[in-house]
C-alpha positions as MATLAB code, in Angstrom:
seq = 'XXXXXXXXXXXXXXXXXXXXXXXXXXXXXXXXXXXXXXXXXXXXXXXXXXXXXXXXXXXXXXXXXXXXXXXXXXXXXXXXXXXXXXXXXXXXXXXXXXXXXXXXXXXXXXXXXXXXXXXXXXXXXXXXXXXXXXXXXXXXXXXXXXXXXXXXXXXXXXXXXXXXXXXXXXXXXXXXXXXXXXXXXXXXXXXXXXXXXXXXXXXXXXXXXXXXXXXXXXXXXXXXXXXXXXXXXXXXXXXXXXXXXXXXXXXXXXXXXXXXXXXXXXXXXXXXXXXXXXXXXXXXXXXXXXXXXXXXXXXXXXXXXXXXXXXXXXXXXXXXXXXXXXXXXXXXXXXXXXXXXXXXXXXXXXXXXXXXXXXXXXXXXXXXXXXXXXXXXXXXXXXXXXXXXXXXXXXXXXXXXXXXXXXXXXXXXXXXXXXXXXXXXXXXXXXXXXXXXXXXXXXXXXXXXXXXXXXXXXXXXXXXXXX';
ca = [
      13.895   -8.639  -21.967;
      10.951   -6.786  -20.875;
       8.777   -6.559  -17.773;
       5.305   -6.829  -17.053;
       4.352   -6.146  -13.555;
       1.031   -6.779  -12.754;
      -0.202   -5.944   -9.123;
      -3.758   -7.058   -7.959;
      -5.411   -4.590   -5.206;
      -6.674   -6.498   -1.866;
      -5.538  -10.119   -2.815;
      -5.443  -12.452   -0.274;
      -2.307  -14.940   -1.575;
      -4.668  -18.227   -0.299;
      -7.141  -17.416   -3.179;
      -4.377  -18.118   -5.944;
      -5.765  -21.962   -5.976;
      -7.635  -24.757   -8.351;
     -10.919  -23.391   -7.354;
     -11.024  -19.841   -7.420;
      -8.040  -18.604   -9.827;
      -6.919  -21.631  -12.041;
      -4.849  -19.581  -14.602;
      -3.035  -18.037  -12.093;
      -2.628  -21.039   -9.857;
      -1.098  -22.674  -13.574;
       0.722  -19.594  -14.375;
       2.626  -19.960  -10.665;
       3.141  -23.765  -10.866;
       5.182  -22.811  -14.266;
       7.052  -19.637  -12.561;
       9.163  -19.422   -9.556;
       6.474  -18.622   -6.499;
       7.340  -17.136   -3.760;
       5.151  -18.598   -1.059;
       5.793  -16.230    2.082;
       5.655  -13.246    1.006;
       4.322  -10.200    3.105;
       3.153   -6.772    2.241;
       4.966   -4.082    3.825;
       1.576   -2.612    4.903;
      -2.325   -2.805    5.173;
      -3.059   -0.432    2.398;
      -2.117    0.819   -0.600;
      -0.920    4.094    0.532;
       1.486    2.233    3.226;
       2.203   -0.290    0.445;
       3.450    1.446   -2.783;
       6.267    3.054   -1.955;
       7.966   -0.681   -1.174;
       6.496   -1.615   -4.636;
       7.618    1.329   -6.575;
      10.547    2.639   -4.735;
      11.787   -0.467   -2.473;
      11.297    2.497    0.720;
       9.162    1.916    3.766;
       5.838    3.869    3.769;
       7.189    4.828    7.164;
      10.367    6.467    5.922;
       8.953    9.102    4.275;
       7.064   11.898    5.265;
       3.547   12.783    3.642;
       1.782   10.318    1.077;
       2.861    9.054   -1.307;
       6.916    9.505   -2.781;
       8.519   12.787   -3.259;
       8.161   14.317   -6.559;
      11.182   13.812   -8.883;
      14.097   15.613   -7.874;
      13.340   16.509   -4.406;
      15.123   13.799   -2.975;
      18.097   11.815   -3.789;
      18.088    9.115   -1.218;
      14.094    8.297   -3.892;
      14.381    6.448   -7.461;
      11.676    4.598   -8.538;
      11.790    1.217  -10.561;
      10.419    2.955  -13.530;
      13.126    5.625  -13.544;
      15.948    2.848  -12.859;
      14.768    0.901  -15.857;
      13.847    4.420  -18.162;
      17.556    5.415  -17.588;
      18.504    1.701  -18.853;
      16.518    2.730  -22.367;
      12.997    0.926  -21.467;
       9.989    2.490  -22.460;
       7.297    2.650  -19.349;
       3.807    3.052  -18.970;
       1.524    2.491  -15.873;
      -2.441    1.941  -15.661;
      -4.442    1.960  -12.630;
      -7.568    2.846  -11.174;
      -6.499    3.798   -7.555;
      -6.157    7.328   -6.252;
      -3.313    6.226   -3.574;
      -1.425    4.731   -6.496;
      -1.565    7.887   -9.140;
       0.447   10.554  -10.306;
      -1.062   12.426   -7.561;
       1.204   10.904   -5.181;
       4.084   10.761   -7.956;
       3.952    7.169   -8.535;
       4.346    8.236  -12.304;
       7.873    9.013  -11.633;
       9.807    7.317  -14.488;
       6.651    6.568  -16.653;
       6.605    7.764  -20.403;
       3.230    7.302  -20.384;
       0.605    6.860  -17.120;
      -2.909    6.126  -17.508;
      -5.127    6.724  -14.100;
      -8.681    6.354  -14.214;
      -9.615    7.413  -10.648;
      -9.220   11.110  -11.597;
     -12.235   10.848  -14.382;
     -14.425    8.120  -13.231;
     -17.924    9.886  -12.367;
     -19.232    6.818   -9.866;
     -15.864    7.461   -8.307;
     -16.813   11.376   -8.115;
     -19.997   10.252   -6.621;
     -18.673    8.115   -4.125;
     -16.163   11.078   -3.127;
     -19.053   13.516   -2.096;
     -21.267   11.280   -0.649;
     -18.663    9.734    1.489;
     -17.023   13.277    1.886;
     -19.925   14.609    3.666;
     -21.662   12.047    5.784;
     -20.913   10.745    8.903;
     -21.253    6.468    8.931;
     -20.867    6.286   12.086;
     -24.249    9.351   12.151;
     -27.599    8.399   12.521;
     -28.511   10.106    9.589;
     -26.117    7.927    7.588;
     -27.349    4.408    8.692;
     -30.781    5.752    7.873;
     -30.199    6.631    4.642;
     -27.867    4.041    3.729;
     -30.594    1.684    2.054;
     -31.632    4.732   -0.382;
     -27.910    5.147   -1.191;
     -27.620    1.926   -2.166;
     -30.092    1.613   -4.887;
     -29.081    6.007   -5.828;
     -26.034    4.799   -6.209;
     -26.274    1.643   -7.860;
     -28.988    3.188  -10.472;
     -26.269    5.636  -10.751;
     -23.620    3.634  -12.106;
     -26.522    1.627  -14.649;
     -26.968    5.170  -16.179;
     -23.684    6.127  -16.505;
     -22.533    2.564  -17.635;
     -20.312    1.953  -15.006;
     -21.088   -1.481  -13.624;
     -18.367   -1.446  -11.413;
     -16.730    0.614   -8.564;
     -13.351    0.921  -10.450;
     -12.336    0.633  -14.237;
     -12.287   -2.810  -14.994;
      -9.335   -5.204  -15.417;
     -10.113   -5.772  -19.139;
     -10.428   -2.431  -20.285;
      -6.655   -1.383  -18.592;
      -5.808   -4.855  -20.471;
      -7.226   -3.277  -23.362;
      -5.401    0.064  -22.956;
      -2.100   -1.446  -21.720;
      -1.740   -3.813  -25.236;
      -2.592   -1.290  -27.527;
       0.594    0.870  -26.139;
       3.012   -2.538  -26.128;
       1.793   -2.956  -29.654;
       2.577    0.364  -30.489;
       6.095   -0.299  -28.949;
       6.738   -3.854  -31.043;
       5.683   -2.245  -34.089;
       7.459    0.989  -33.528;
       6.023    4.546  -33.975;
       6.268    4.482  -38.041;
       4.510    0.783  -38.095;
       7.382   -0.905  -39.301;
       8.750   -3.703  -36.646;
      11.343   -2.889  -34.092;
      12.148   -5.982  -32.649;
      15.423   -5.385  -30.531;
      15.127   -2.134  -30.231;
      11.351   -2.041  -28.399;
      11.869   -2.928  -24.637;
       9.192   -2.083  -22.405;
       8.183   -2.095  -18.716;
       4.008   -2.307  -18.029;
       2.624   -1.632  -14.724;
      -0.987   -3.036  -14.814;
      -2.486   -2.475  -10.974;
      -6.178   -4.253  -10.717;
      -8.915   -2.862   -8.247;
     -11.144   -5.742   -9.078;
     -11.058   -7.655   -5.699;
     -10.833   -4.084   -3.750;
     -14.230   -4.282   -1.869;
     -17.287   -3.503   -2.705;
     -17.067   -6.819   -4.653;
     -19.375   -6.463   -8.292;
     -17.914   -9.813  -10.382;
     -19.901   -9.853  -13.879;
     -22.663  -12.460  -13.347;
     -20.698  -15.050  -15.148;
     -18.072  -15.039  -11.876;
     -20.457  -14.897   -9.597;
     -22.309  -17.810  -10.940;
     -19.466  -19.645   -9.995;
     -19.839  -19.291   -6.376;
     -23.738  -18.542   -5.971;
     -26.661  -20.164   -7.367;
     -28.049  -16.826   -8.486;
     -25.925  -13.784   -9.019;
     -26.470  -10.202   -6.547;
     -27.694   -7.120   -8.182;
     -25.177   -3.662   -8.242;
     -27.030   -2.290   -5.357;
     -26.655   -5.771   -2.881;
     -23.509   -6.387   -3.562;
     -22.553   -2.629   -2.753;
     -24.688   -3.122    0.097;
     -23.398   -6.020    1.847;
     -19.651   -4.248    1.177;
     -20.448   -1.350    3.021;
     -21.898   -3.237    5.808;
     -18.948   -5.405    6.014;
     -16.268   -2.697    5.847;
     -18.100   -0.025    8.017;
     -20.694   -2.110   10.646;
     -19.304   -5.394   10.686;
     -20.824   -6.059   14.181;
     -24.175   -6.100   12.564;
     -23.183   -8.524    9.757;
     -24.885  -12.599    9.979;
     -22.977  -15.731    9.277;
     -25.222  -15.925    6.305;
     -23.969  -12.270    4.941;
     -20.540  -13.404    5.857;
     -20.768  -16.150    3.996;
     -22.371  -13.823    0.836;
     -19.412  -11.927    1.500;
     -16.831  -14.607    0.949;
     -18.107  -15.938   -2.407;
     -18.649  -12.307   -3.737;
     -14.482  -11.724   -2.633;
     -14.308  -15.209   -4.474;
     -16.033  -14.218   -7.828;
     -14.463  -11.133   -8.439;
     -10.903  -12.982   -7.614;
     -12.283  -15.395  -10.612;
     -12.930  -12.754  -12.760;
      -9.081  -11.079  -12.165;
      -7.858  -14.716  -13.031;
      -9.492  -14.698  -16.257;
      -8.145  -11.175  -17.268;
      -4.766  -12.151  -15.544;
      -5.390  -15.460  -17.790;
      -5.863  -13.170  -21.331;
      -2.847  -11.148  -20.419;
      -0.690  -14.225  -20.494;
      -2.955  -15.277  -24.135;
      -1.743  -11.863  -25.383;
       1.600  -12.348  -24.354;
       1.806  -15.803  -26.039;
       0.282  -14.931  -29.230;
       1.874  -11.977  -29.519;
       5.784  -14.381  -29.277;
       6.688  -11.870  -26.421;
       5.805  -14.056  -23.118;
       9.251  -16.061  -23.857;
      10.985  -12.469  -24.094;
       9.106  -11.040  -20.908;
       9.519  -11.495  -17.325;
       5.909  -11.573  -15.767;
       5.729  -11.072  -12.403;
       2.266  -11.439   -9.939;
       1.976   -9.084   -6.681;
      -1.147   -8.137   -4.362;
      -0.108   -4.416   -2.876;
      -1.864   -6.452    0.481;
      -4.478   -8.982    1.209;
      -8.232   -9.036    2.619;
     -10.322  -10.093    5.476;
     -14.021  -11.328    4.693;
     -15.129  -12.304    8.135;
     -12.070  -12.964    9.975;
     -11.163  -10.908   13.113;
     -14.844   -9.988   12.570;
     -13.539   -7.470    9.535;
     -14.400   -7.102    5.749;
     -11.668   -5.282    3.898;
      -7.875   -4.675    4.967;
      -8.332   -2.597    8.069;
      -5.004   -0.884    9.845;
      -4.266   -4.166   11.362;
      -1.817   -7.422   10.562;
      -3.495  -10.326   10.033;
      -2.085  -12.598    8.220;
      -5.141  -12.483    5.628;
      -3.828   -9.089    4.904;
      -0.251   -9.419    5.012;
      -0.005  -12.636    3.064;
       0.220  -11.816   -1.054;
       0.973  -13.510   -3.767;
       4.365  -13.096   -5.700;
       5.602  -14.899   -8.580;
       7.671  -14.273  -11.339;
       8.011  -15.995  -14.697;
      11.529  -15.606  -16.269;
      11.808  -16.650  -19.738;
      15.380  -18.072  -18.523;
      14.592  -20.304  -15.148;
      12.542  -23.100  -14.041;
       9.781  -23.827  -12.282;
      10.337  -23.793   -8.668;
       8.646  -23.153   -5.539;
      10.844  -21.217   -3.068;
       9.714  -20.862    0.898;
      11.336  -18.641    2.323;
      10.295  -15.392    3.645;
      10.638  -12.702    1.434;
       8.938   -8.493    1.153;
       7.024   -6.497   -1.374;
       9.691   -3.894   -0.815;
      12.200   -6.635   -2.298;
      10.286   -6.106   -5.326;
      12.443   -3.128   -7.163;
      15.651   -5.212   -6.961;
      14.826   -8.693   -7.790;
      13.515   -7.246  -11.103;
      16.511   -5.656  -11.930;
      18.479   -8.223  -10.755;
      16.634  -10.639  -13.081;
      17.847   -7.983  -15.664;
      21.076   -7.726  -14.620;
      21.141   -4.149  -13.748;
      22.666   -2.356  -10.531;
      19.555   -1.612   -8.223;
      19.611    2.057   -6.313;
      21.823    2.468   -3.780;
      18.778    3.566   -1.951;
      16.751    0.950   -1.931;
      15.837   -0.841    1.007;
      14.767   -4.250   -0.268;
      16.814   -7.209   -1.630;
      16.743   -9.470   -4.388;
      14.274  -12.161   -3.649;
      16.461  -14.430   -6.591;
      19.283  -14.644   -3.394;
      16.397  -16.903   -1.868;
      15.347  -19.093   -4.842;
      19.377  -19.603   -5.672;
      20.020  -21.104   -1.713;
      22.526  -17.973   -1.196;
      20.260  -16.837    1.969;
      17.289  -19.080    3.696;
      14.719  -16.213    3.748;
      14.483  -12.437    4.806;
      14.734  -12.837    9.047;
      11.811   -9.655    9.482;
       9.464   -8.362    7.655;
       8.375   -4.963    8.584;
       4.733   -3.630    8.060;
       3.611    0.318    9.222;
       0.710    2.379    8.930;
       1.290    6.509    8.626;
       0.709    9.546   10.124;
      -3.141    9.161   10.483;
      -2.428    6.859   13.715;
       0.792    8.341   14.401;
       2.776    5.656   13.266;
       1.483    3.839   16.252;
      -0.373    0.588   14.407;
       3.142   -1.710   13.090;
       3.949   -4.914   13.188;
       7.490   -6.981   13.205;
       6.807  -10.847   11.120;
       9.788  -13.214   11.670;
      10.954  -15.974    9.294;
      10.330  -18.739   11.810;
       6.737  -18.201   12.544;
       6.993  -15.374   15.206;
       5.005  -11.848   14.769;
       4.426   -9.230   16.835;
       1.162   -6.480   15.829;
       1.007   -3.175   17.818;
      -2.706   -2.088   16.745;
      -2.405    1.279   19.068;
      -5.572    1.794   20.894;
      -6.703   -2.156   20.309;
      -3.033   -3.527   22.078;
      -0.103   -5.736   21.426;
      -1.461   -9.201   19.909;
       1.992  -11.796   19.545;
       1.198  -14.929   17.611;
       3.366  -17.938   15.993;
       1.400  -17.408   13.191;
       2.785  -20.993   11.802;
       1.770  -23.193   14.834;
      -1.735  -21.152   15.129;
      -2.694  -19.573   11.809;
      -5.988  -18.618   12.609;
      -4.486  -16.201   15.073;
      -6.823  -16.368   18.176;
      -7.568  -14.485   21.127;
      -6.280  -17.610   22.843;
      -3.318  -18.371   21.339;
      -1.849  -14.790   21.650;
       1.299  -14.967   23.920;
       1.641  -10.938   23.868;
       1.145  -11.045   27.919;
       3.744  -13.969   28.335;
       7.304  -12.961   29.489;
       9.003  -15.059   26.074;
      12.458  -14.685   24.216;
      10.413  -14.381   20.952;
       7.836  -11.203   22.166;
      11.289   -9.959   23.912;
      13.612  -10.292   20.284;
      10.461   -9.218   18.336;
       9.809   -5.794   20.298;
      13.330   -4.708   20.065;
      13.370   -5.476   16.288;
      10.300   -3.687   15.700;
      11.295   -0.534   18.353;
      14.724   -0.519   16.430;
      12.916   -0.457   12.842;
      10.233    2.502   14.092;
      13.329    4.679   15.179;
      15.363    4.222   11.988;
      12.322    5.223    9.644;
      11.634    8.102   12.529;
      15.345    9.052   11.635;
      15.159    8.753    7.651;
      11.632   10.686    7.670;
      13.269   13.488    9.558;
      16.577   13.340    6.862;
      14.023   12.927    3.638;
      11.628   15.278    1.541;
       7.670   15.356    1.673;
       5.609   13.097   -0.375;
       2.330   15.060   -0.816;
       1.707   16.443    2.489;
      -1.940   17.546    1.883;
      -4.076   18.887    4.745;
      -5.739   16.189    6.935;
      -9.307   16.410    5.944;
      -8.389   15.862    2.359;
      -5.958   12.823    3.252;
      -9.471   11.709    5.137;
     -11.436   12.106    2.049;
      -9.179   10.038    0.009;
      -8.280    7.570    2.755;
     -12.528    7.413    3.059;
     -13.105    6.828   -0.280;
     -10.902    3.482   -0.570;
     -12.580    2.187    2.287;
     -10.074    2.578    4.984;
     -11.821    5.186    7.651;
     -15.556    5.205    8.455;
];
């Protein structure tokens, strides 16, 4: 059996509907979904190591995981299923989710576009050495804009990040090369392969082709407005207008379209290939998105449930449809798919099999767990129950305590943070006794890349998640 695993940067799990993502809402109505499941953090670099290595961003110390052999207690689900004879490759376009945090552990063959993409290069410096929050910046910014945009017409690059169909592109022509074998005669049986494909499509600034964005807007945004209203959104948000906020939402909206029609030919590939009833699929977000609520654009170091909601569904060749609500992790990602392969997950890992939930052996996972690192001293966290409860510390900004079910919206109002409850009381130890264990296991494990902080700044700046 082999395993595609395709992970979608900064998707919102509400947006995998009729309207906006039709293949994928088929694709899930044909799978078992998963319809609570929460990212284990606001980010990629807090989310990845649950998605690779089933460990806690919080548990380890530095970004990213350790690099192979440095720590014992670390095996990623590339090396589990390498060691049971798979061939592995990886594509992506996100620094945070690279080889240069290790995340090619296990993979014969990784493909990582954010080291050579020149608007990326671009947006490095610039960002690297000016101040948004400066008056020199917000002066500028216009110009930038429109350099920046004119930029990427030039160089070709009509988008932020490689697009979705051209790791498509790159990810077949390696799964050909593993049906057909290296000597182009066929190797069925003896050709089983695990694909990572991670999408930045719906990572802000949002671009969609004009075709998507047709969809939601009666004319379509050139490079330099749509780059222009994401900045604004991310970085000054208390300047935006209902009307940009609106412009906002359907520009998310389009470029979610768009990832549903590459998600859409992936599947096509699959099918006409004969290999989607010999491959378990499975559909992840690494976290979600705000486009206006909580007066945010983006996935800030905060726990909404816009960003910890995602998407996560699995097709297996050898089970029904079903839908299956209970809560369940991103870090129970590792051993459900080898569970659905029926091999012995790592010892290490700190996730379980989300199959235990669609097979009525548990309900749901009671607590989900979310952190964000080092840069706010572990002080921004958040504890989600199973039965609606969730507690967010956001440091500096407070304690907010919601029953996310009965208020969804999660308003100032409804916040019960300041009432003496059982559920604040149960949820605070939970999430007290969680931050000491992964205080424990980061003092017991080895670095991830411990780079100085103004480089971590750089990189953390040029995804978007520090002004």
């Amino acid at each position: 059996m082999n395993v595609l695993l395709v992970t979608v940067d900064s998707l919102r799990a509400d947006r995998v509907n009729s309207e906006v993502m039709p293949e994928t809402r088929s694709f899930a109505d044909e799978s078992v979904e998963f319809t609570d499941c929460v990212a284990n953090g606001p980010s990629t670099p807090a989310s990845f190591p649950t998605i690779h290595a089933s460990r806690y961003f919080a548990s380890i110390e530095g970004l990213g995981i350790p690099e192979p052999g440095t720590d014992d207690g670390i095996q990623t689900l590339a090396e589990t299923l390498r060691e049971a004879g798979y061939a592995t490759a990886g594509y992506t376009d996100n620094h945070f989710a690279s080889g240069s945090y290790h995340y090619d552990r296990g993979f014969d063959t990784m493909y990582d576009a954010s080291g050579t993409a020149e608007a990326g290069k671009l947006k490095q410096f610039v960002q690297s050495n000016l101040d948004k929050s400066g008056a020199l910046f917000k002066t500028i910014e216009r110009v930038y804009n429109h350099a920046d945009a004119l930029f990427a017409s030039a160089t070709g690059n009509d988008s932020e990040y490689e697009r979705a169909s051209s790791l498509n592109r790159r990810a077949f022509e390696w799964i050909d090369e593993q049906e057909e074998g290296a000597d182009g005669e066929d190797s069925e049986g003896d050709s089983e392969w695990f694909t990572w494909l991670h999408y930045m499509d719906a990572h802000h600034p949002y671009e969609a082709p004009e075709e998507f964005q047709r969809q939601f807007l009666d004319e379509p945004l050139d490079l330099a407005r749509c780059r222009g209203l994401s900045r604004k959104g991310t970085h000054h948000p208390e300047e935006m207008t209902d009307e940009e906020w609106d412009l906002i939402r359907k520009l998310y909206d389009a470029e979610c379209a768009y990832v549903d029609d590459q998600f859409g030919k992936v599947l096509n590939a699959l099918e006409n290939r004969d290999l989607l009833d010999e491959t378990i699929v499975l559909f992840t977000a690494d976290h979600g998105e705000l486009v206006g609520e909580h007066q945010h654009a983006g996935h800030p170091p905060e726990f909404w449930e816009g960003v910890l909601r995602v998407p996560f569904v699995v097709h297996h060749p050898e089970r029904e449809a079903a839908v299956v609500d209970g809560q369940t992790r991103l870090i129970d990602l590792p051993p459900t798919i080898t569970d659905a392969l029926e091999l012995e997950a790592f010892d290490g890992w700190e996730g379980e099999s989300a199959w235990e939930l669609a097979d009525g052996e548990v309900d749901s996972r009671e607590y989900g767990f979310a952190d964000v690192g080092r840069q706010v001293d572990y002080a921004r966290c958040c504890a989600r129950r199973s039965d609606g409860w969730k507690l967010m510390r956001h440091a500096d900004d407070g304690e907010f305590c919601f029953d996310y079910r009965a208020n969804p919206d999660e308003k100032p109002e409804d916040d019960r943070a300041d009432d003496d409850i059982p559920e604040y009381r149960e949820l605070s130890q939970a999430l007290d006794d969680h931050q000491e264990r992964m205080k424990q296991m980061r003092e017991g494990s080895s670095h991830g890349i411990d780079e100085d902080d103004e480089m971590v700044e750089d990189h953390l700046k040029d995804l978007g998640y520090l002004e």
